[in-house]
Coordinates of C-alpha atoms in Angstrom, one line a residue:
X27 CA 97.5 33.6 -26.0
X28 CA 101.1 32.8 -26.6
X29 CA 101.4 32.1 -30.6
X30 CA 104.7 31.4 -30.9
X31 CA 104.0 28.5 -28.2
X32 CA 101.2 27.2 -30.8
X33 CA 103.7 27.2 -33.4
X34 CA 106.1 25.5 -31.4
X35 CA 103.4 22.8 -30.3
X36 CA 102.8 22.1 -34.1
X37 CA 104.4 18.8 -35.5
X38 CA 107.1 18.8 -38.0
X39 CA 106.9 16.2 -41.0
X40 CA 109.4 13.4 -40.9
X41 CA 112.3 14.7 -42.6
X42 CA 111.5 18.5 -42.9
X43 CA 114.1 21.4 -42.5
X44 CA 111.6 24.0 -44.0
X45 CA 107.7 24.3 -43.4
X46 CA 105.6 28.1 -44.2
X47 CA 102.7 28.8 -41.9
X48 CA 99.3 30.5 -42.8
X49 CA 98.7 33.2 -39.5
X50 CA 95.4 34.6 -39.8
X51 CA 95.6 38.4 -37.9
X52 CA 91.6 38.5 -37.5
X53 CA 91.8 42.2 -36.7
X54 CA 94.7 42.5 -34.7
X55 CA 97.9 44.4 -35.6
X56 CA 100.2 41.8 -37.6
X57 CA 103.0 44.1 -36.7
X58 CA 102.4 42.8 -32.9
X59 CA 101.9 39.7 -34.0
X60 CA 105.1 39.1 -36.0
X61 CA 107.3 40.8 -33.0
X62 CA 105.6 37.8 -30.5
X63 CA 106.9 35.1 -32.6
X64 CA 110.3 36.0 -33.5
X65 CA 112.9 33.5 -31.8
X66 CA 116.3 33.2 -32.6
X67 CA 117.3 29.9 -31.4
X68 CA 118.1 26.7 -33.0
X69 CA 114.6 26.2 -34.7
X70 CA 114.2 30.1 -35.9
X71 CA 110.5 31.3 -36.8
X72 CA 110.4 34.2 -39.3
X73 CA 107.0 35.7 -39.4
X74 CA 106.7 37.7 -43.0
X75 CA 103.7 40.5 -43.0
X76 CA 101.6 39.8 -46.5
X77 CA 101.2 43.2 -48.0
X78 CA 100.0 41.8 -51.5
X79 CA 97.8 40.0 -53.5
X80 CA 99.5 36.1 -53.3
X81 CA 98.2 32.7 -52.7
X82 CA 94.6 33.6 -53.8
X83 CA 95.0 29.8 -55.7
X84 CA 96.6 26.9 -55.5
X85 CA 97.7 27.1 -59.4
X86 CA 99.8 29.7 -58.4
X87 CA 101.7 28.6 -55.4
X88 CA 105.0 27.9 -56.2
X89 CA 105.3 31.6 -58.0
X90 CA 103.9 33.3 -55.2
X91 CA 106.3 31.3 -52.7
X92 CA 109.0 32.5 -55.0
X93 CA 108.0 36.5 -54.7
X94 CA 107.6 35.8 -51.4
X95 CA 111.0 34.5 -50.7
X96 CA 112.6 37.3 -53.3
X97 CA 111.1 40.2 -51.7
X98 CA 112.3 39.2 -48.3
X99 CA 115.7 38.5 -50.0
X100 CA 117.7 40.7 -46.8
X101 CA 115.6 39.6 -44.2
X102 CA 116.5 35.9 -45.0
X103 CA 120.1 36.6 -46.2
X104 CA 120.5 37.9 -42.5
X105 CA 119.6 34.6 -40.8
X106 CA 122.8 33.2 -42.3
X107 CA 124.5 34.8 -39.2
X108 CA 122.5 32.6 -36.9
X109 CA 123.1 28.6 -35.9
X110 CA 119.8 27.0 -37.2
X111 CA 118.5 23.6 -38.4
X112 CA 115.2 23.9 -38.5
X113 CA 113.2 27.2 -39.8
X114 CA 109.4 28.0 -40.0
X115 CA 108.7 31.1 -42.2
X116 CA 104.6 32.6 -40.9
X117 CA 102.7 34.5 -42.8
X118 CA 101.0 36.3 -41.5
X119 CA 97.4 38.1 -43.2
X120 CA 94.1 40.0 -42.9
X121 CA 92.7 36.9 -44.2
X122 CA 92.2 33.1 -43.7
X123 CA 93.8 30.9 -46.1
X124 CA 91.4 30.4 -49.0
X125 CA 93.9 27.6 -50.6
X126 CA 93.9 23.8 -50.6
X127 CA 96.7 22.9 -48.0
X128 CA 98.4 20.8 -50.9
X129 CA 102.6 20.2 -51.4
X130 CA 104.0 21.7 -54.1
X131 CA 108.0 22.5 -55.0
X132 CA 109.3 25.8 -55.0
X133 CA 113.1 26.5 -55.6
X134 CA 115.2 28.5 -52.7
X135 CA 117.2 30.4 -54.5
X136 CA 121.4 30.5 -53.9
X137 CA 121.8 33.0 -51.1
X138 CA 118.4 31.3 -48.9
X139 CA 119.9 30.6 -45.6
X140 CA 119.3 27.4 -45.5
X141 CA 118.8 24.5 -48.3
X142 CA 120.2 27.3 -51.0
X143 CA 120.3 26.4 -54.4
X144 CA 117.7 23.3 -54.2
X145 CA 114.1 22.6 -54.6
X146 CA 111.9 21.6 -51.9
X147 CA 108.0 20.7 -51.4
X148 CA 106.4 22.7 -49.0
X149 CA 103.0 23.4 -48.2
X150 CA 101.3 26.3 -46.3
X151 CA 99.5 25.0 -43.4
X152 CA 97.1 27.5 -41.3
X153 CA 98.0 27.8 -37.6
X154 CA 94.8 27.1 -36.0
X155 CA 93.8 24.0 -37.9
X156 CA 97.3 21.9 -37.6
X157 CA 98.6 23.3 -34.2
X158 CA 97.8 20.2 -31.8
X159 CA 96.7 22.1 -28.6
X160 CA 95.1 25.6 -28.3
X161 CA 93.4 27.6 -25.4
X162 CA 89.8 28.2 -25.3
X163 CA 90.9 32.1 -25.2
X164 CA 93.2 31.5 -28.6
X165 CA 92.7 33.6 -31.8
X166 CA 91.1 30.1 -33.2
X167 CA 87.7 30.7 -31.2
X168 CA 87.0 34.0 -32.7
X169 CA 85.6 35.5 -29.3
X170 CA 85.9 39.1 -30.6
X171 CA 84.1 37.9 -34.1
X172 CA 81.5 36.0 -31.5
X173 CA 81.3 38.9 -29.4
X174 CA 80.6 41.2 -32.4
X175 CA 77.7 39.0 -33.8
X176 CA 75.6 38.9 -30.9
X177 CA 75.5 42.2 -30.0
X178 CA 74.6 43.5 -33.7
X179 CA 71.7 40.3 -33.4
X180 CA 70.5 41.8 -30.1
X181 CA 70.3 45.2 -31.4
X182 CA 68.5 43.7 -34.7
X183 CA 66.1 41.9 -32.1
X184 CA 65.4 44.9 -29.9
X185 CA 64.8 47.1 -32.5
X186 CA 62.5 44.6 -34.3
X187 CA 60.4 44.1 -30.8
X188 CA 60.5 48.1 -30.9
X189 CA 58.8 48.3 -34.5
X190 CA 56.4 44.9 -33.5
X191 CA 55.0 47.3 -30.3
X192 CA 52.7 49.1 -32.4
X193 CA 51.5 46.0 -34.7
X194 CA 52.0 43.0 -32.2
X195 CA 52.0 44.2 -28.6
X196 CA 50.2 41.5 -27.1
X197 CA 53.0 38.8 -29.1
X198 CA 55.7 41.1 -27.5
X199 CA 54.0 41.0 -24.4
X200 CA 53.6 37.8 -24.2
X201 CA 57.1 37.1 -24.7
X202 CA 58.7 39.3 -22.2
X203 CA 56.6 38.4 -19.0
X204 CA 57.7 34.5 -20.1
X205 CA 61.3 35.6 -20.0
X206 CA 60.6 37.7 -16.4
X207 CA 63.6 36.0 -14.0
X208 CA 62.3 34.5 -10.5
X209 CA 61.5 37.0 -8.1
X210 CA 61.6 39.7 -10.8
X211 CA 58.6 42.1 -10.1
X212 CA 55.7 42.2 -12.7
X213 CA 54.3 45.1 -14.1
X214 CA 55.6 48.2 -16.3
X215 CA 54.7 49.1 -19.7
X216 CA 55.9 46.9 -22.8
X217 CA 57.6 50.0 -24.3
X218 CA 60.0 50.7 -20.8
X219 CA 61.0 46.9 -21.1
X220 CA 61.8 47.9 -24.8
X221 CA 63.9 51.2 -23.3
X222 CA 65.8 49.1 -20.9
X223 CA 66.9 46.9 -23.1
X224 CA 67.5 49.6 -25.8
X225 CA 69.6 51.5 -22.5
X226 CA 71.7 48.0 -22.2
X227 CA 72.9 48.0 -25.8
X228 CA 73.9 51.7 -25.7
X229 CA 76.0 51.0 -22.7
X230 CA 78.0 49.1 -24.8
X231 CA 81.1 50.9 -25.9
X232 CA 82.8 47.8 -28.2
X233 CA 80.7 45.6 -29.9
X234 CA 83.6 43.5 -30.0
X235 CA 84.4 42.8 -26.4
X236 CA 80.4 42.4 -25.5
X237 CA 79.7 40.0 -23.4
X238 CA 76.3 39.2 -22.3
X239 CA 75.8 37.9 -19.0
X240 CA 73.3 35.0 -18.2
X241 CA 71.1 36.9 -15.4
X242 CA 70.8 40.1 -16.7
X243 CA 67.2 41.6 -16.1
X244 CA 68.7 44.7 -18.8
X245 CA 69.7 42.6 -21.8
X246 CA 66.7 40.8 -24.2
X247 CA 70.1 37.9 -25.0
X248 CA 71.1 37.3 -21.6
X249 CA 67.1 36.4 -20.5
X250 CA 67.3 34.0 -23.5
X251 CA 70.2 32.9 -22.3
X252 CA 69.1 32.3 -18.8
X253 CA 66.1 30.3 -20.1
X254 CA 68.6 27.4 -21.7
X255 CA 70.7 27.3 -18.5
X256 CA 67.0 26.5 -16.3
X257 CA 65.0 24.6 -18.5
X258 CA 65.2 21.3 -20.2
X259 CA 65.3 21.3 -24.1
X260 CA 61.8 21.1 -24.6
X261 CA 61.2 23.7 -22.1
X262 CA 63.8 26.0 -24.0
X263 CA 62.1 25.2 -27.5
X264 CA 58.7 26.8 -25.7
X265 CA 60.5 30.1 -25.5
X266 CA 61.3 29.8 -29.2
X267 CA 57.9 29.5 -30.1
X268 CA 57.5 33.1 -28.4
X269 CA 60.2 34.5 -30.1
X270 CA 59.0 33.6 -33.5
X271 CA 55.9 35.1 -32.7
X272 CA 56.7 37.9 -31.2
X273 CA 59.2 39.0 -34.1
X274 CA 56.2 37.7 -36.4
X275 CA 57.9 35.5 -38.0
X276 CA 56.1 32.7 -40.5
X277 CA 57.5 32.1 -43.4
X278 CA 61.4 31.3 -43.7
X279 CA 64.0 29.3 -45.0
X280 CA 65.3 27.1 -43.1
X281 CA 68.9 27.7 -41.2
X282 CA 71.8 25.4 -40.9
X283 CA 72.3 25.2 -36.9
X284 CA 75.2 24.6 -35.4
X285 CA 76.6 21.1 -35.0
X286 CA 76.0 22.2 -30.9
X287 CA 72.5 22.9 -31.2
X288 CA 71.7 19.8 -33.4
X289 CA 72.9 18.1 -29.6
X290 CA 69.9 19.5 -27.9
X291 CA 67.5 19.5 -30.7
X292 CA 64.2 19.3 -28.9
X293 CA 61.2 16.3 -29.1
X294 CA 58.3 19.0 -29.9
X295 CA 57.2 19.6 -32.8
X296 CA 58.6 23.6 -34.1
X297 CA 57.5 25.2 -37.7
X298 CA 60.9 26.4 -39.7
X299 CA 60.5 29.5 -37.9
X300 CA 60.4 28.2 -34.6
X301 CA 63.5 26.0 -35.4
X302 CA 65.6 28.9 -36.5
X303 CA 64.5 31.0 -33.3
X304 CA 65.4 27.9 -30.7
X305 CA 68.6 27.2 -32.9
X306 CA 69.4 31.5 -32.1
X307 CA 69.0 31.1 -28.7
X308 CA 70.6 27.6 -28.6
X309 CA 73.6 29.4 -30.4
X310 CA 73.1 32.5 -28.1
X311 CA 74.1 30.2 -25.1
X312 CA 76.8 28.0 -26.6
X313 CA 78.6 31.7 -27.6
X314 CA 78.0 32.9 -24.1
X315 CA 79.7 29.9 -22.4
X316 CA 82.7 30.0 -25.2
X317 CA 83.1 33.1 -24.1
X318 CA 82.9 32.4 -20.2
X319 CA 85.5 29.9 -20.8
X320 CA 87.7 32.3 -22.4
X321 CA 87.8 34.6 -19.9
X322 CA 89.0 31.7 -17.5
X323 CA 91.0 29.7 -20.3
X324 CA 93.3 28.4 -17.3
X325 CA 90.9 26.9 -15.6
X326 CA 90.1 24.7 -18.6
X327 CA 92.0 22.1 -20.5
X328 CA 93.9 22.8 -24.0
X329 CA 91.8 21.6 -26.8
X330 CA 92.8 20.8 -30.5
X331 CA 93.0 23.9 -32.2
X332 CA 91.5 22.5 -34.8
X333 CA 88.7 21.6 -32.7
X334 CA 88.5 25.2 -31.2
X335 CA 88.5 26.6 -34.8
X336 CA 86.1 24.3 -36.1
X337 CA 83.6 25.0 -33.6
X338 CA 83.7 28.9 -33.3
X339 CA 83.9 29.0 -37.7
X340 CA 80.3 26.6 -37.2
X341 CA 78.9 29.1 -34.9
X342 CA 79.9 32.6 -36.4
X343 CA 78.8 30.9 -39.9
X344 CA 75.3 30.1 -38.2
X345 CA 75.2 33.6 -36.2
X346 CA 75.3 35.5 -39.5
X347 CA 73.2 33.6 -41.7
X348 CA 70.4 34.3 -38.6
X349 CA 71.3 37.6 -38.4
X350 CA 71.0 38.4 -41.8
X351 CA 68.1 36.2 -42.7
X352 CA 66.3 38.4 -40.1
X353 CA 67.5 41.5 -41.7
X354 CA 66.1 40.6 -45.0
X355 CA 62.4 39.3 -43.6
X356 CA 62.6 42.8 -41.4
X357 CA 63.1 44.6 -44.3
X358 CA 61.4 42.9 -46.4
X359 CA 57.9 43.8 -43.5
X360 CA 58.6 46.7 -43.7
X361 CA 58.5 46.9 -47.5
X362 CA 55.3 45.0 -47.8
X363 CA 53.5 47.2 -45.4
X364 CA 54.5 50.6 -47.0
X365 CA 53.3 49.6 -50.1
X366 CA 49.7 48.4 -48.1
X367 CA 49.9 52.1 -46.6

């Protein structure tokens, strides 16, 4: 997406000259960032690469604005050349803005290009969450972040149904003729279902750029995927139920779900377990169709950004506590039964 267009689209405070921008890399190359958002017209945007440990808290704001500004003392100095009124100054980070987004003064010292000499309250805003419009394909829905958590889930899954072939066959069974698409032959052993989708995950070159398809007879997410796009909440929750009891799953805390499965909670009753596996596969789906969207973002409206961030932060956070709330009951098996050996 175009970031310095975000910017742009932010709104400016009644009576600002100044405002500093939080830009959150997530992965990518801040050096390619900050060379997208350079403009030198009259509104100039000065993106500013963090290389050190500042604005870790909010006590500590106005010093760290003034290293900031001191240890770009050139780069500012040389704006003095240019016709401006109006200047954003981005930093941009490895890491989200961990600081209340609260005013405080900081003085710009003699030679700052603009305002020199006085002291001003500013405020670091983050991108995403006051930009006014955003993309479904912008840095704000996390689709590589998405991308990366499902496919290390699916592999935790497969390998788990691997393991469970030897202790629960009939369970795993059970729940991959219920996932078999229409017209998909029956037959074949539980262990070359296993391989095949063991075969998809291997194929997969970048965890980051995965993306599962909804009618893929290879891939253990997409036929839980396909099984919310057919069926009717209810129906969906059924497949749960297999799930749980196929990865052998009883007791468990129960998981925050996303706000978007809370929308199709089911009218059956589910155990803990069975409410965490239909809120994975509910969450499976919504990241599949975030990322569908993505992929076609100008086929699809502009949405808040704070809107887009707010609902790919709410499904990552519920993707890892799943994921790793499996990893420690796996482990934790596996534990338990070595000890029984």
């Amino acid at each position: 997406m175009d970031i310095k267009k975000l910017i742009k689209n932010i709104p400016w405070e009644d009576g600002a000259t100044i405002r500093i921008l939080w830009l959150n890399a997530n992965g990518k190359p801040r050096s390619e960032l900050a060379e997208s958002i350079k403009q030198l017209q009259d509104h100039i945007i000065f993106p500013i690469i963090l290389r050190s440990n500042l604005f870790l808290t909010s006590n500590a704001l106005m010093a760290d604005l003034a290293t900031l500004i001191s240890g770009n003392e050139q780069e500012f100095k040389a704006l003095k050349s240019v016709n401006f009124t109006n200047l954003t100054v981005v930093i941009i980070s490895n890491e989200p803005l961990s600081i209340p987004q609260a005013s405080s003064p900081v003085y710009l010292p003699e030679w700052f290009p603009i305002l020199g000499g006085k002291e001003i309250f500013v405020k670091i805003s983050d991108v995403f969450e006051t930009a006014e419009l955003a993309p479904l394909n912008s840095e704000g829905a996390r689709i590589e972040q998405l991308a990366s958590l499902l496919f290390d889930t699916e592999t935790l899954l497969v390998n788990r149904l691997k393991y469970q072939i030897t202790h629960q066959e009939g369970k795993v069974r059970g729940l991959i003729d219920s996932l078999r698409s229409d017209g998909e032959p029956q037959g074949g052993s539980t262990v070359s279902y296993i391989q095949k989708y063991e075969n998809h995950l291997a194929s997969v070159s970048v965890a980051r750029a995965y993306r599962p398809g909804a009618k893929s007879k290879a891939s253990l997410l997409s036929k839980l995927i396909y099984q919310v796009i057919k069926n009717s909440p209810d129906a969906t929750a059924a497949f749960s139920k297999k799930l749980a009891s196929a990865l052998s799953l009883s007791e468990m805390q129960r998981l925050k779900p996303s706000l978007f499965s809370v929308m199709l909670r089911p009218s059956i009753a589910l155990t803990v377990a069975e409410e965490n596996c239909h809120a994975g596969i509910l969450a499976f789906y919504q990241a599949y169709q975030l990322m569908n969207a993505a992929a076609h973002a100008s086929e699809y409206p502009s949405y808040p950004a704070a809107l887009v961030l707010a609902n790919a932060k709410d499904l990552a956070r519920f993707l890892t506590d799943f994921r790793r709330t499996l990893e420690e009951i796996f482990e934790s098996h596996d534990h338990l039964e070595e000890q029984n050996a």
